[in-house]
Tab-separated table of C-alpha atoms in Angstrom:
chain	number	residue	atom	x	y	z
A	186	MET	CA	10.481	21.449	-0.687
A	187	VAL	CA	8.625	22.742	-3.723
A	188	ALA	CA	4.852	22.466	-3.623
A	189	SER	CA	3.452	20.086	-6.202
A	190	THR	CA	0.223	20.213	-8.124
A	191	ARG	CA	0.045	16.438	-8.505
A	192	THR	CA	-3.483	15.111	-8.632
A	193	ALA	CA	-4.724	12.355	-6.345
A	194	ALA	CA	-4.543	9.989	-9.325
A	195	GLU	CA	-0.883	10.881	-9.944
A	196	VAL	CA	-0.039	10.361	-6.271
A	197	TRP	CA	-1.903	7.034	-6.325
A	198	ASP	CA	0.098	5.996	-9.400
A	199	GLY	CA	3.261	6.733	-7.398
A	200	TRP	CA	1.894	4.658	-4.490
A	201	LEU	CA	1.384	1.696	-6.842
A	202	GLU	CA	4.844	2.233	-8.328
A	203	MET	CA	6.275	2.032	-4.791
A	204	TRP	CA	4.423	-1.220	-4.004
A	205	ASN	CA	4.739	-2.893	-7.423
A	206	GLU	CA	8.017	-1.819	-8.946
A	207	ASP	CA	10.373	0.212	-6.809
A	208	PRO	CA	10.073	0.761	-3.051
A	209	GLN	CA	12.424	3.735	-3.463
A	210	ALA	CA	9.573	5.542	-5.259
A	211	ALA	CA	8.520	6.395	-1.682
A	212	HIS	CA	11.019	9.264	-1.896
A	213	LYS	CA	8.884	10.834	-4.645
A	214	ILE	CA	5.536	10.626	-2.819
A	215	ILE	CA	6.034	10.512	0.971
A	216	GLY	CA	6.218	13.739	2.969
A	217	ALA	CA	8.838	14.524	5.633
A	218	GLU	CA	6.555	14.008	8.647
A	219	TYR	CA	4.696	10.920	7.502
A	220	ARG	CA	2.314	8.912	9.675
A	221	LEU	CA	1.151	5.381	8.858
A	222	HIS	CA	-1.947	3.798	10.404
A	223	LEU	CA	-2.496	0.042	10.341
A	224	PRO	CA	-5.075	-2.175	12.008
A	225	THR	CA	-3.672	-3.507	15.271
A	226	ALA	CA	-5.036	-7.036	14.833
A	227	GLY	CA	-2.518	-9.047	12.860
A	228	ALA	CA	-0.107	-6.146	12.295
A	229	THR	CA	3.399	-7.372	11.558
A	230	ILE	CA	5.048	-4.012	12.316
A	231	ASP	CA	4.642	-1.053	14.632
A	232	PRO	CA	3.495	1.751	12.323
A	233	ALA	CA	5.059	4.313	14.691
A	234	THR	CA	8.451	3.190	13.330
A	235	ILE	CA	7.564	4.438	9.842
A	236	ARG	CA	7.864	8.217	9.815
A	237	ASP	CA	9.477	9.135	6.496
A	238	ALA	CA	10.131	7.992	2.942
A	239	ALA	CA	13.213	5.943	3.845
A	240	SER	CA	11.459	3.896	6.536
A	241	MET	CA	8.426	3.411	4.259
A	242	ALA	CA	10.673	2.190	1.432
A	243	ASP	CA	12.376	-0.239	3.830
A	244	TRP	CA	9.051	-1.628	5.043
A	245	VAL	CA	7.623	-1.992	1.532
A	246	SER	CA	10.796	-3.727	0.358
A	247	GLY	CA	10.719	-6.145	3.283
A	248	PHE	CA	7.029	-6.920	2.846
A	249	THR	CA	7.046	-7.393	-0.911
A	250	GLY	CA	10.164	-9.565	-0.654
A	251	LYS	CA	8.177	-12.168	1.275
A	252	PHE	CA	6.165	-13.105	-1.832
A	253	ASP	CA	6.697	-14.042	-5.457
A	254	GLY	CA	4.939	-11.984	-8.095
A	255	LEU	CA	3.223	-9.602	-5.672
A	256	ARG	CA	1.149	-7.123	-7.641
A	257	TYR	CA	-1.374	-4.504	-6.530
A	258	GLU	CA	-4.029	-3.062	-8.819
A	259	THR	CA	-6.678	-0.407	-8.442
A	260	ASP	CA	-10.221	-1.692	-8.093
A	261	PHE	CA	-11.886	1.695	-7.616
A	262	GLY	CA	-10.665	5.248	-7.233
A	263	PRO	CA	-9.000	7.338	-6.257
A	264	VAL	CA	-11.883	9.401	-4.974
A	265	ALA	CA	-10.583	12.709	-3.640
A	266	ASP	CA	-12.121	15.166	-1.199
A	267	GLY	CA	-9.861	17.978	-0.082
A	268	GLU	CA	-6.635	16.479	1.270
A	269	LEU	CA	-8.007	12.914	1.322
A	270	ALA	CA	-7.919	10.350	-1.459
A	271	VAL	CA	-9.480	6.891	-1.126
A	272	CYS	CA	-8.791	3.842	-3.287
A	273	ARG	CA	-9.989	0.279	-3.203
A	274	TRP	CA	-7.307	-2.115	-4.368
A	275	PHE	CA	-6.581	-5.793	-4.770
A	276	GLY	CA	-3.300	-7.626	-4.681
A	277	THR	CA	-2.189	-11.057	-5.795
A	278	ALA	CA	0.935	-13.013	-4.936
A	279	THR	CA	2.405	-16.455	-4.550
A	280	CYS	CA	3.362	-17.317	-0.984
A	281	GLN	CA	6.900	-18.276	0.022
A	282	GLY	CA	6.103	-19.222	3.634
A	283	ARG	CA	7.986	-16.216	5.018
A	284	THR	CA	5.288	-14.179	6.825
A	285	GLY	CA	4.239	-16.500	9.626
A	286	TRP	CA	0.605	-16.165	8.534
A	287	PRO	CA	-1.330	-19.468	8.619
A	288	SER	CA	-2.313	-19.034	4.963
A	289	ASP	CA	1.281	-18.409	3.822
A	290	VAL	CA	1.911	-21.870	2.429
A	291	PRO	CA	4.783	-21.944	-0.104
A	292	GLY	CA	3.396	-22.023	-3.624
A	293	LYS	CA	-0.129	-20.981	-2.618
A	294	ARG	CA	-1.608	-18.136	-4.700
A	295	ILE	CA	-3.447	-15.551	-2.597
A	296	THR	CA	-5.526	-12.446	-3.229
A	297	TRP	CA	-6.094	-9.491	-0.905
A	298	VAL	CA	-8.608	-6.692	-1.162
A	299	GLY	CA	-8.378	-3.472	0.756
A	300	VAL	CA	-8.808	0.239	1.045
A	301	ASP	CA	-6.134	2.899	1.431
A	302	ILE	CA	-6.845	6.445	2.506
A	303	LEU	CA	-4.085	8.924	1.735
A	304	ARG	CA	-3.854	12.452	3.126
A	305	ILE	CA	-2.047	14.491	0.492
A	306	VAL	CA	-0.540	17.918	1.174
A	307	ASP	CA	1.379	19.791	-1.527
A	308	GLY	CA	1.465	16.654	-3.688
A	309	LEU	CA	2.998	14.436	-0.971
A	310	ILE	CA	1.434	11.796	1.243
A	311	VAL	CA	1.665	12.932	4.862
A	312	GLU	CA	-0.626	10.312	6.360
A	313	ALA	CA	-1.927	6.927	5.218
A	314	TRP	CA	-4.468	4.460	6.547
A	315	THR	CA	-4.509	0.981	5.053
A	316	GLN	CA	-6.753	-2.008	5.638
A	317	GLY	CA	-6.689	-5.257	3.715
A	318	ALA	CA	-8.036	-8.774	4.017
A	319	GLU	CA	-7.314	-12.015	2.271
A	320	THR	CA	-10.072	-13.345	0.041
A	321	ASP	CA	-10.769	-16.279	-2.245
A	322	GLU	CA	-12.357	-14.044	-4.842
A	323	ARG	CA	-11.009	-11.389	-7.151
A	324	PRO	CA	-12.985	-8.152	-7.318
A	325	ARG	CA	-15.487	-7.956	-10.179
A	326	SER	CA	-13.430	-5.198	-11.772
A	327	ALA	CA	-10.554	-7.694	-12.167
A	328	ALA	CA	-12.675	-10.387	-13.792
């Protein structure tokens, strides 16, 4: 693999492309020995099953397919320090009733806010931590 000089902002743009437009964009930004970290409370998957771009693309595709109009946007960041980049994001979607979450009522519009931390080596994400929560309010930056 050829080392990349992509900035944290360029990698973050690829991350949003993967979540918003094309899950297969994972193949452009995820490293070969990828590790995903999720909070254990309420997790709908075992993050140990996601170890490469293909499994990340599959998970993203499955997750985003459970909503109508799912869209993530950057609220703040990325802020980079060495290999780590941090972004605060928000997402909006219309529920289809496919997640099993109590708030997933078909037709209900929901908003999430969260933080992702990406460890980037040679322009590829090799580790990611993500934490999000549903909210009734949009971040001030989205107002």
